[in-house]
GROMACS .gro file of N, CA and C in nm:
model
  501
    1UNK      N    1   8.534   8.021  15.702
    1UNK     CA    2   8.398   8.054  15.743
    1UNK      C    3   8.391   8.204  15.769
    2UNK      N    4   8.348   8.274  15.671
    2UNK     CA    5   8.338   8.420  15.681
    2UNK      C    6   8.222   8.464  15.770
    3UNK      N    7   8.120   8.381  15.786
    3UNK     CA    8   8.003   8.417  15.866
    3UNK      C    9   8.039   8.459  16.007
    4UNK      N   10   8.141   8.398  16.062
    4UNK     CA   11   8.178   8.428  16.200
    4UNK      C   12   8.222   8.574  16.215
    5UNK      N   13   8.274   8.634  16.107
    5UNK     CA   14   8.318   8.773  16.111
    5UNK      C   15   8.206   8.870  16.074
    6UNK      N   16   8.096   8.818  16.023
    6UNK     CA   17   7.986   8.903  15.978
    6UNK      C   18   7.869   8.905  16.075
    7UNK      N   19   7.865   8.808  16.166
    7UNK     CA   20   7.750   8.798  16.257
    7UNK      C   21   7.745   8.918  16.350
    8UNK      N   22   7.631   8.981  16.360
    8UNK     CA   23   7.606   9.094  16.447
    8UNK      C   24   7.469   9.077  16.512
    9UNK      N   25   7.447   9.145  16.622
    9UNK     CA   26   7.314   9.148  16.682
    9UNK      C   27   7.228   9.244  16.600
   10UNK      N   28   7.119   9.191  16.547
   10UNK     CA   29   7.028   9.269  16.464
   10UNK      C   30   6.897   9.285  16.541
   11UNK      N   31   6.846   9.407  16.547
   11UNK     CA   32   6.723   9.434  16.622
   11UNK      C   33   6.614   9.500  16.537
   12UNK      N   34   6.640   9.516  16.407
   12UNK     CA   35   6.539   9.572  16.316
   12UNK      C   36   6.527   9.479  16.196
   13UNK      N   37   6.405   9.429  16.176
   13UNK     CA   38   6.383   9.326  16.074
   13UNK      C   39   6.273   9.367  15.976
   14UNK      N   40   6.286   9.314  15.855
   14UNK     CA   41   6.176   9.318  15.760
   14UNK      C   42   6.076   9.213  15.807
   15UNK      N   43   5.951   9.227  15.770
   15UNK     CA   44   5.850   9.130  15.814
   15UNK      C   45   5.844   9.007  15.723
   16UNK      N   46   5.934   8.998  15.624
   16UNK     CA   47   5.935   8.885  15.531
   16UNK      C   48   5.943   8.754  15.608
   17UNK      N   49   5.856   8.662  15.573
   17UNK     CA   50   5.856   8.531  15.638
   17UNK      C   51   5.981   8.453  15.598
   18UNK      N   52   6.021   8.362  15.682
   18UNK     CA   53   6.136   8.277  15.657
   18UNK      C   54   6.083   8.140  15.618
   19UNK      N   55   6.131   8.087  15.508
   19UNK     CA   56   6.079   7.960  15.456
   19UNK      C   57   6.109   7.844  15.552
   20UNK      N   58   6.025   7.743  15.545
   20UNK     CA   59   6.046   7.624  15.627
   20UNK      C   60   6.179   7.557  15.596
   21UNK      N   61   6.222   7.562  15.469
   21UNK     CA   62   6.351   7.504  15.431
   21UNK      C   63   6.465   7.572  15.505
   22UNK      N   64   6.460   7.704  15.514
   22UNK     CA   65   6.567   7.776  15.584
   22UNK      C   66   6.560   7.750  15.734
   23UNK      N   67   6.441   7.745  15.790
   23UNK     CA   68   6.428   7.714  15.933
   23UNK      C   69   6.488   7.576  15.961
   24UNK      N   70   6.463   7.481  15.873
   24UNK     CA   71   6.521   7.347  15.889
   24UNK      C   72   6.673   7.353  15.884
   25UNK      N   73   6.729   7.434  15.794
   25UNK     CA   74   6.875   7.450  15.787
   25UNK      C   75   6.929   7.507  15.917
   26UNK      N   76   6.860   7.605  15.973
   26UNK     CA   77   6.904   7.665  16.099
   26UNK      C   78   6.906   7.561  16.211
   27UNK      N   79   6.801   7.482  16.219
   27UNK     CA   80   6.792   7.381  16.324
   27UNK      C   81   6.892   7.268  16.302
   28UNK      N   82   6.916   7.233  16.177
   28UNK     CA   83   7.015   7.131  16.145
   28UNK      C   84   7.153   7.177  16.193
   29UNK      N   85   7.186   7.303  16.164
   29UNK     CA   86   7.315   7.357  16.209
   29UNK      C   87   7.323   7.359  16.361
   30UNK      N   88   7.215   7.398  16.426
   30UNK     CA   89   7.212   7.401  16.573
   30UNK      C   90   7.241   7.264  16.630
   31UNK      N   91   7.180   7.162  16.573
   31UNK     CA   92   7.195   7.025  16.625
   31UNK      C   93   7.328   6.961  16.587
   32UNK      N   94   7.407   7.030  16.508
   32UNK     CA   95   7.540   6.981  16.472
   32UNK      C   96   7.644   7.024  16.575
   33UNK      N   97   7.604   7.101  16.672
   33UNK     CA   98   7.696   7.150  16.776
   33UNK      C   99   7.753   7.034  16.856
   34UNK      N  100   7.874   7.054  16.909
   34UNK     CA  101   7.929   6.952  16.999
   34UNK      C  102   7.853   6.953  17.132
   35UNK      N  103   7.855   6.839  17.198
   35UNK     CA  104   7.793   6.833  17.331
   35UNK      C  105   7.869   6.734  17.418
   36UNK      N  106   7.880   6.767  17.546
   36UNK     CA  107   7.951   6.681  17.641
   36UNK      C  108   7.885   6.544  17.642
   37UNK      N  109   7.967   6.441  17.635
   37UNK     CA  110   7.921   6.302  17.634
   37UNK      C  111   7.822   6.275  17.520
   38UNK      N  112   7.822   6.360  17.419
   38UNK     CA  113   7.729   6.350  17.305
   38UNK      C  114   7.583   6.341  17.351
   39UNK      N  115   7.550   6.414  17.458
   39UNK     CA  116   7.414   6.409  17.513
   39UNK      C  117   7.311   6.475  17.423
   40UNK      N  118   7.352   6.575  17.347
   40UNK     CA  119   7.260   6.649  17.262
   40UNK      C  120   7.133   6.686  17.341
   41UNK      N  121   7.150   6.769  17.444
   41UNK     CA  122   7.041   6.795  17.538
   41UNK      C  123   6.936   6.894  17.488
   42UNK      N  124   6.944   6.935  17.363
   42UNK     CA  125   6.860   7.044  17.314
   42UNK      C  126   6.723   7.000  17.266
   43UNK      N  127   6.633   7.093  17.282
   43UNK     CA  128   6.498   7.090  17.224
   43UNK      C  129   6.475   7.233  17.175
   44UNK      N  130   6.376   7.253  17.088
   44UNK     CA  131   6.354   7.385  17.030
   44UNK      C  132   6.205   7.414  17.019
   45UNK      N  133   6.170   7.539  17.033
   45UNK     CA  134   6.037   7.586  16.996
   45UNK      C  135   6.058   7.691  16.888
   46UNK      N  136   6.000   7.668  16.772
   46UNK     CA  137   6.006   7.763  16.662
   46UNK      C  138   5.879   7.846  16.669
   47UNK      N  139   5.896   7.978  16.680
   47UNK     CA  140   5.783   8.068  16.699
   47UNK      C  141   5.774   8.163  16.580
   48UNK      N  142   5.663   8.152  16.505
   48UNK     CA  143   5.638   8.248  16.397
   48UNK      C  144   5.500   8.311  16.408
   49UNK      N  145   5.432   8.285  16.517
   49UNK     CA  146   5.301   8.341  16.544
   49UNK      C  147   5.317   8.482  16.602
   50UNK      N  148   5.255   8.581  16.537
   50UNK     CA  149   5.271   8.721  16.579
   50UNK      C  150   5.228   8.746  16.723
   51UNK      N  151   5.123   8.679  16.767
   51UNK     CA  152   5.076   8.698  16.905
   51UNK      C  153   5.181   8.650  17.004
   52UNK      N  154   5.242   8.534  16.976
   52UNK     CA  155   5.346   8.482  17.065
   52UNK      C  156   5.473   8.566  17.058
   53UNK      N  157   5.509   8.613  16.938
   53UNK     CA  158   5.626   8.700  16.926
   53UNK      C  159   5.606   8.828  17.007
   54UNK      N  160   5.484   8.879  17.005
   54UNK     CA  161   5.453   8.998  17.085
   54UNK      C  162   5.467   8.968  17.235
   55UNK      N  163   5.423   8.850  17.277
   55UNK     CA  164   5.437   8.814  17.419
   55UNK      C  165   5.583   8.795  17.457
   56UNK      N  166   5.663   8.737  17.367
   56UNK     CA  167   5.806   8.723  17.393
   56UNK      C  168   5.870   8.861  17.404
   57UNK      N  169   5.821   8.957  17.328
   57UNK     CA  170   5.879   9.092  17.331
   57UNK      C  171   5.864   9.158  17.468
   58UNK      N  172   5.778   9.104  17.553
   58UNK     CA  173   5.757   9.158  17.687
   58UNK      C  174   5.842   9.085  17.792
   59UNK      N  175   5.931   8.999  17.748
   59UNK     CA  176   6.008   8.911  17.834
   59UNK      C  177   6.115   8.983  17.915
   60UNK      N  178   6.163   9.098  17.866
   60UNK     CA  179   6.261   9.177  17.941
   60UNK      C  180   6.254   9.323  17.896
   61UNK      N  181   6.330   9.408  17.962
   61UNK     CA  182   6.334   9.550  17.925
   61UNK      C  183   6.400   9.573  17.790
   62UNK      N  184   6.471   9.474  17.739
   62UNK     CA  185   6.549   9.490  17.616
   62UNK      C  186   6.497   9.403  17.502
   63UNK      N  187   6.375   9.356  17.508
   63UNK     CA  188   6.327   9.263  17.407
   63UNK      C  189   6.207   9.313  17.327
   64UNK      N  190   6.175   9.440  17.336
   64UNK     CA  191   6.057   9.491  17.266
   64UNK      C  192   6.064   9.471  17.115
   65UNK      N  193   6.184   9.468  17.059
   65UNK     CA  194   6.202   9.452  16.915
   65UNK      C  195   6.157   9.316  16.863
   66UNK      N  196   6.139   9.219  16.950
   66UNK     CA  197   6.100   9.085  16.907
   66UNK      C  198   5.967   9.089  16.830
   67UNK      N  199   5.879   9.180  16.868
   67UNK     CA  200   5.748   9.189  16.802
   67UNK      C  201   5.760   9.229  16.655
   68UNK      N  202   5.875   9.283  16.615
   68UNK     CA  203   5.894   9.324  16.475
   68UNK      C  204   5.956   9.213  16.390
   69UNK      N  205   5.999   9.106  16.453
   69UNK     CA  206   6.066   8.996  16.382
   69UNK      C  207   5.966   8.892  16.333
   70UNK      N  208   6.001   8.821  16.226
   70UNK     CA  209   5.912   8.717  16.177
   70UNK      C  210   5.930   8.582  16.247
   71UNK      N  211   6.039   8.568  16.326
   71UNK     CA  212   6.070   8.435  16.381
   71UNK      C  213   6.153   8.446  16.507
   72UNK      N  214   6.130   8.355  16.598
   72UNK     CA  215   6.219   8.336  16.713
   72UNK      C  216   6.234   8.186  16.735
   73UNK      N  217   6.352   8.146  16.776
   73UNK     CA  218   6.377   8.006  16.810
   73UNK      C  219   6.418   8.003  16.956
   74UNK      N  220   6.346   7.926  17.034
   74UNK     CA  221   6.378   7.913  17.176
   74UNK      C  222   6.458   7.784  17.192
   75UNK      N  223   6.577   7.798  17.247
   75UNK     CA  224   6.664   7.683  17.271
   75UNK      C  225   6.641   7.639  17.415
   76UNK      N  226   6.613   7.511  17.430
   76UNK     CA  227   6.575   7.455  17.559
   76UNK      C  228   6.665   7.337  17.594
   77UNK      N  229   6.682   7.314  17.722
   77UNK     CA  230   6.752   7.195  17.770
   77UNK      C  231   6.649   7.092  17.813
   78UNK      N  232   6.668   6.970  17.765
   78UNK     CA  233   6.587   6.858  17.812
   78UNK      C  234   6.667   6.792  17.923
   79UNK      N  235   6.630   6.819  18.048
   79UNK     CA  236   6.707   6.772  18.163
   79UNK      C  237   6.707   6.620  18.175
   80UNK      N  238   6.614   6.552  18.110
   80UNK     CA  239   6.614   6.405  18.110
   80UNK      C  240   6.731   6.349  18.030
   81UNK      N  241   6.789   6.429  17.941
   81UNK     CA  242   6.903   6.385  17.860
   81UNK      C  243   7.037   6.420  17.924
   82UNK      N  244   7.034   6.493  18.035
   82UNK     CA  245   7.155   6.551  18.092
   82UNK      C  246   7.215   6.463  18.200
   83UNK      N  247   7.341   6.425  18.180
   83UNK     CA  248   7.419   6.356  18.284
   83UNK      C  249   7.537   6.443  18.324
   84UNK      N  250   7.582   6.527  18.233
   84UNK     CA  251   7.697   6.614  18.256
   84UNK      C  252   7.650   6.750  18.307
   85UNK      N  253   7.732   6.814  18.386
   85UNK     CA  254   7.700   6.949  18.433
   85UNK      C  255   7.739   7.054  18.329
   86UNK      N  256   7.785   7.013  18.212
   86UNK     CA  257   7.833   7.104  18.109
   86UNK      C  258   7.728   7.136  18.003
   87UNK      N  259   7.605   7.100  18.027
   87UNK     CA  260   7.504   7.114  17.921
   87UNK      C  261   7.479   7.259  17.880
   88UNK      N  262   7.504   7.355  17.967
   88UNK     CA  263   7.485   7.495  17.927
   88UNK      C  264   7.586   7.535  17.818
   89UNK      N  265   7.704   7.478  17.826
   89UNK     CA  266   7.802   7.502  17.720
   89UNK      C  267   7.755   7.440  17.589
   90UNK      N  268   7.695   7.323  17.597
   90UNK     CA  269   7.640   7.258  17.478
   90UNK      C  270   7.535   7.347  17.412
   91UNK      N  271   7.448   7.405  17.494
   91UNK     CA  272   7.340   7.489  17.443
   91UNK      C  273   7.394   7.621  17.387
   92UNK      N  274   7.503   7.671  17.443
   92UNK     CA  275   7.565   7.792  17.389
   92UNK      C  276   7.624   7.763  17.251
   93UNK      N  277   7.689   7.649  17.236
   93UNK     CA  278   7.743   7.611  17.105
   93UNK      C  279   7.631   7.592  17.004
   94UNK      N  280   7.523   7.532  17.047
   94UNK     CA  281   7.405   7.511  16.963
   94UNK      C  282   7.348   7.645  16.917
   95UNK      N  283   7.337   7.739  17.010
   95UNK     CA  284   7.285   7.873  16.979
   95UNK      C  285   7.375   7.943  16.878
   96UNK      N  286   7.506   7.937  16.900
   96UNK     CA  287   7.599   8.002  16.809
   96UNK      C  288   7.593   7.939  16.669
   97UNK      N  289   7.585   7.807  16.662
   97UNK     CA  290   7.575   7.741  16.531
   97UNK      C  291   7.453   7.791  16.454
   98UNK      N  292   7.341   7.801  16.522
   98UNK     CA  293   7.219   7.848  16.456
   98UNK      C  294   7.239   7.990  16.403
   99UNK      N  295   7.302   8.075  16.483
   99UNK     CA  296   7.322   8.214  16.442
   99UNK      C  297   7.417   8.225  16.323
  100UNK      N  298   7.520   8.143  16.319
  100UNK     CA  299   7.613   8.146  16.205
  100UNK      C  300   7.546   8.096  16.078
  101UNK      N  301   7.464   7.993  16.090
  101UNK     CA  302   7.390   7.944  15.973
  101UNK      C  303   7.293   8.051  15.924
  102UNK      N  304   7.236   8.127  16.016
  102UNK     CA  305   7.146   8.235  15.977
  102UNK      C  306   7.219   8.335  15.887
  103UNK      N  307   7.340   8.373  15.925
  103UNK     CA  308   7.417   8.468  15.845
  103UNK      C  309   7.439   8.413  15.704
  104UNK      N  310   7.467   8.284  15.693
  104UNK     CA  311   7.492   8.225  15.561
  104UNK      C  312   7.364   8.223  15.476
  105UNK      N  313   7.251   8.248  15.538
  105UNK     CA  314   7.123   8.257  15.467
  105UNK      C  315   7.072   8.401  15.462
  106UNK      N  316   7.163   8.497  15.481
  106UNK     CA  317   7.131   8.641  15.477
  106UNK      C  318   7.029   8.683  15.582
  107UNK      N  319   7.031   8.615  15.696
  107UNK     CA  320   6.941   8.646  15.806
  107UNK      C  321   7.019   8.709  15.921
  108UNK      N  322   6.957   8.803  15.987
  108UNK     CA  323   7.013   8.860  16.107
  108UNK      C  324   6.954   8.790  16.228
  109UNK      N  325   7.026   8.795  16.339
  109UNK     CA  326   6.979   8.734  16.463
  109UNK      C  327   7.015   8.821  16.581
  110UNK      N  328   6.948   8.795  16.691
  110UNK     CA  329   6.987   8.855  16.819
  110UNK      C  330   6.962   8.750  16.928
  111UNK      N  331   7.064   8.725  17.007
  111UNK     CA  332   7.058   8.626  17.115
  111UNK      C  333   7.004   8.696  17.239
  112UNK      N  334   6.891   8.649  17.288
  112UNK     CA  335   6.836   8.698  17.415
  112UNK      C  336   6.869   8.597  17.523
  113UNK      N  337   6.950   8.639  17.618
  113UNK     CA  338   6.987   8.551  17.727
  113UNK      C  339   6.867   8.520  17.815
  114UNK      N  340   6.851   8.396  17.848
  114UNK     CA  341   6.742   8.352  17.933
  114UNK      C  342   6.801   8.291  18.060
  115UNK      N  343   6.868   8.178  18.046
  115UNK     CA  344   6.939   8.117  18.157
  115UNK      C  345   7.056   8.206  18.196
  116UNK      N  346   7.085   8.228  18.323
  116UNK     CA  347   7.028   8.172  18.445
  116UNK      C  348   6.928   8.265  18.514
  117UNK      N  349   6.871   8.359  18.443
  117UNK     CA  350   6.780   8.457  18.504
  117UNK      C  351   6.644   8.391  18.531
  118UNK      N  352   6.617   8.368  18.658
  118UNK     CA  353   6.496   8.295  18.697
  118UNK      C  354   6.368   8.360  18.646
  119UNK      N  355   6.360   8.494  18.648
  119UNK     CA  356   6.238   8.560  18.603
  119UNK      C  357   6.215   8.536  18.453
  120UNK      N  358   6.321   8.538  18.375
  120UNK     CA  359   6.308   8.514  18.232
  120UNK      C  360   6.274   8.367  18.205
  121UNK      N  361   6.339   8.278  18.277
  121UNK     CA  362   6.312   8.135  18.260
  121UNK      C  363   6.166   8.105  18.296
  122UNK      N  364   6.120   8.160  18.405
  122UNK     CA  365   5.982   8.138  18.448
  122UNK      C  366   5.884   8.192  18.346
  123UNK      N  367   5.913   8.310  18.292
  123UNK     CA  368   5.825   8.371  18.191
  123UNK      C  369   5.807   8.276  18.072
  124UNK      N  370   5.916   8.221  18.021
  124UNK     CA  371   5.910   8.132  17.905
  124UNK      C  372   5.845   7.999  17.944
  125UNK      N  373   5.878   7.947  18.061
  125UNK     CA  374   5.816   7.822  18.107
  125UNK      C  375   5.664   7.836  18.111
  126UNK      N  376   5.616   7.948  18.164
  126UNK     CA  377   5.472   7.970  18.177
  126UNK      C  378   5.407   7.999  18.041
  127UNK      N  379   5.473   8.082  17.960
  127UNK     CA  380   5.417   8.118  17.829
  127UNK      C  381   5.395   7.996  17.742
  128UNK      N  382   5.486   7.900  17.747
  128UNK     CA  383   5.478   7.782  17.661
  128UNK      C  384   5.438   7.656  17.737
  129UNK      N  385   5.397   7.670  17.863
  129UNK     CA  386   5.353   7.556  17.945
  129UNK      C  387   5.454   7.440  17.938
  130UNK      N  388   5.579   7.474  17.963
  130UNK     CA  389   5.685   7.373  17.952
  130UNK      C  390   5.678   7.273  18.067
  131UNK      N  391   5.704   7.146  18.037
  131UNK     CA  392   5.709   7.047  18.145
  131UNK      C  393   5.830   7.074  18.235
  132UNK      N  394   5.831   7.017  18.354
  132UNK     CA  395   5.934   7.047  18.453
  132UNK      C  396   6.074   7.005  18.410
  133UNK      N  397   6.086   6.910  18.318
  133UNK     CA  398   6.218   6.865  18.274
  133UNK      C  399   6.276   6.950  18.161
  134UNK      N  400   6.204   7.053  18.118
  134UNK     CA  401   6.250   7.139  18.009
  134UNK      C  402   6.287   7.277  18.065
  135UNK      N  403   6.412   7.318  18.039
  135UNK     CA  404   6.465   7.443  18.093
  135UNK      C  405   6.499   7.539  17.978
  136UNK      N  406   6.442   7.659  17.977
  136UNK     CA  407   6.476   7.756  17.873
  136UNK      C  408   6.622   7.802  17.888
  137UNK      N  409   6.691   7.812  17.776
  137UNK     CA  410   6.830   7.857  17.777
  137UNK      C  411   6.847   7.990  17.705
  138UNK      N  412   6.798   8.000  17.581
  138UNK     CA  413   6.814   8.123  17.504
  138UNK      C  414   6.698   8.141  17.408
  139UNK      N  415   6.683   8.263  17.363
  139UNK     CA  416   6.588   8.294  17.256
  139UNK      C  417   6.670   8.359  17.145
  140UNK      N  418   6.656   8.306  17.026
  140UNK     CA  419   6.726   8.364  16.912
  140UNK      C  420   6.621   8.426  16.822
  141UNK      N  421   6.628   8.557  16.809
  141UNK     CA  422   6.537   8.631  16.723
  141UNK      C  423   6.598   8.630  16.583
  142UNK      N  424   6.515   8.601  16.482
  142UNK     CA  425   6.567   8.581  16.346
  142UNK      C  426   6.484   8.658  16.245
  143UNK      N  427   6.550   8.718  16.148
  143UNK     CA  428   6.478   8.784  16.040
  143UNK      C  429   6.574   8.845  15.939
  144UNK      N  430   6.518   8.888  15.828
  144UNK     CA  431   6.596   8.960  15.729
  144UNK      C  432   6.619   9.100  15.781
  145UNK      N  433   6.745   9.144  15.791
  145UNK     CA  434   6.773   9.277  15.848
  145UNK      C  435   6.710   9.389  15.767
  146UNK      N  436   6.656   9.485  15.838
  146UNK     CA  437   6.603   9.605  15.774
  146UNK      C  438   6.716   9.688  15.714
  147UNK      N  439   6.829   9.689  15.780
  147UNK     CA  440   6.946   9.765  15.735
  147UNK      C  441   7.039   9.673  15.656
  148UNK      N  442   7.064   9.707  15.532
  148UNK     CA  443   7.149   9.625  15.446
  148UNK      C  444   7.294   9.620  15.496
  149UNK      N  445   7.334   9.714  15.579
  149UNK     CA  446   7.471   9.716  15.631
  149UNK      C  447   7.486   9.627  15.755
  150UNK      N  448   7.386   9.547  15.785
  150UNK     CA  449   7.388   9.464  15.905
  150UNK      C  450   7.505   9.366  15.908
  151UNK      N  451   7.556   9.329  15.792
  151UNK     CA  452   7.661   9.228  15.786
  151UNK      C  453   7.799   9.288  15.762
  152UNK      N  454   7.819   9.410  15.804
  152UNK     CA  455   7.949   9.476  15.789
  152UNK      C  456   8.052   9.403  15.876
  153UNK      N  457   8.163   9.366  15.814
  153UNK     CA  458   8.267   9.294  15.886
  153UNK      C  459   8.338   9.388  15.984
  154UNK      N  460   8.356   9.340  16.106
  154UNK     CA  461   8.424   9.416  16.210
  154UNK      C  462   8.538   9.331  16.264
  155UNK      N  463   8.653   9.392  16.283
  155UNK     CA  464   8.769   9.321  16.337
  155UNK      C  465   8.779   9.352  16.487
  156UNK      N  466   8.755   9.251  16.569
  156UNK     CA  467   8.763   9.268  16.714
  156UNK      C  468   8.889   9.205  16.773
  157UNK      N  469   8.981   9.163  16.686
  157UNK     CA  470   9.104   9.101  16.734
  157UNK      C  471   9.181   9.199  16.821
  158UNK      N  472   9.229   9.150  16.937
  158UNK     CA  473   9.300   9.235  17.032
  158UNK      C  474   9.414   9.154  17.093
  159UNK      N  475   9.535   9.181  17.052
  159UNK     CA  476   9.653   9.109  17.104
  159UNK      C  477   9.669   9.125  17.254
  160UNK      N  478   9.616   9.232  17.312
  160UNK     CA  479   9.634   9.259  17.454
  160UNK      C  480   9.563   9.160  17.546
  161UNK      N  481   9.474   9.080  17.493
  161UNK     CA  482   9.403   8.984  17.577
  161UNK      C  483   9.460   8.843  17.562
  162UNK      N  484   9.570   8.830  17.490
  162UNK     CA  485   9.632   8.699  17.466
  162UNK      C  486   9.752   8.683  17.560
  163UNK      N  487   9.756   8.573  17.631
  163UNK     CA  488   9.865   8.543  17.723
  163UNK      C  489   9.920   8.407  17.682
  164UNK      N  490  10.049   8.396  17.674
  164UNK     CA  491  10.110   8.271  17.629
  164UNK      C  492  10.188   8.207  17.743
  165UNK      N  493  10.148   8.090  17.780
  165UNK     CA  494  10.214   8.006  17.881
  165UNK      C  495  10.211   8.062  18.023
  166UNK      N  496  10.165   8.182  18.041
  166UNK     CA  497  10.152   8.239  18.177
  166UNK      C  498  10.069   8.366  18.168
  167UNK      N  499  10.028   8.417  18.282
  167UNK     CA  500   9.951   8.543  18.283
  167UNK      C  501  10.047   8.652  18.266
   0.00000   0.00000   0.00000
């Protein structure tokens, strides 16, 4: 899987729309993630409306670029499906799967952390009128990178952080 070595945070996008077929592939990959007790606690909001993307761009000091993207996917936890306290790990795996599938479709992404920041969670809850059992976890901004070098492979391997059998 070469995508794992090519994935980068992309913050400059072409305005080209992303086909429904590709969006379905992204969501299919997301839902293939492992989950504790096979709870599959995820729900998604697919956002391609420019007005909503602009409102999402106001979600933090570092999210203004969202207004330039053609798509965002909001990953949510459905607390009615949750019995395990590990559901945030499930949603992180789900988010990563979506981002890797994006790379395989020549799309760039940027993960905007939402959970556990209460102000960010509240902003998304209010913007989308989420019911009380739905908790925002992450926002994945998606689009065709403006810079063709966005998928440059980088080696981050570092032997100094590996410990075997003891610290």
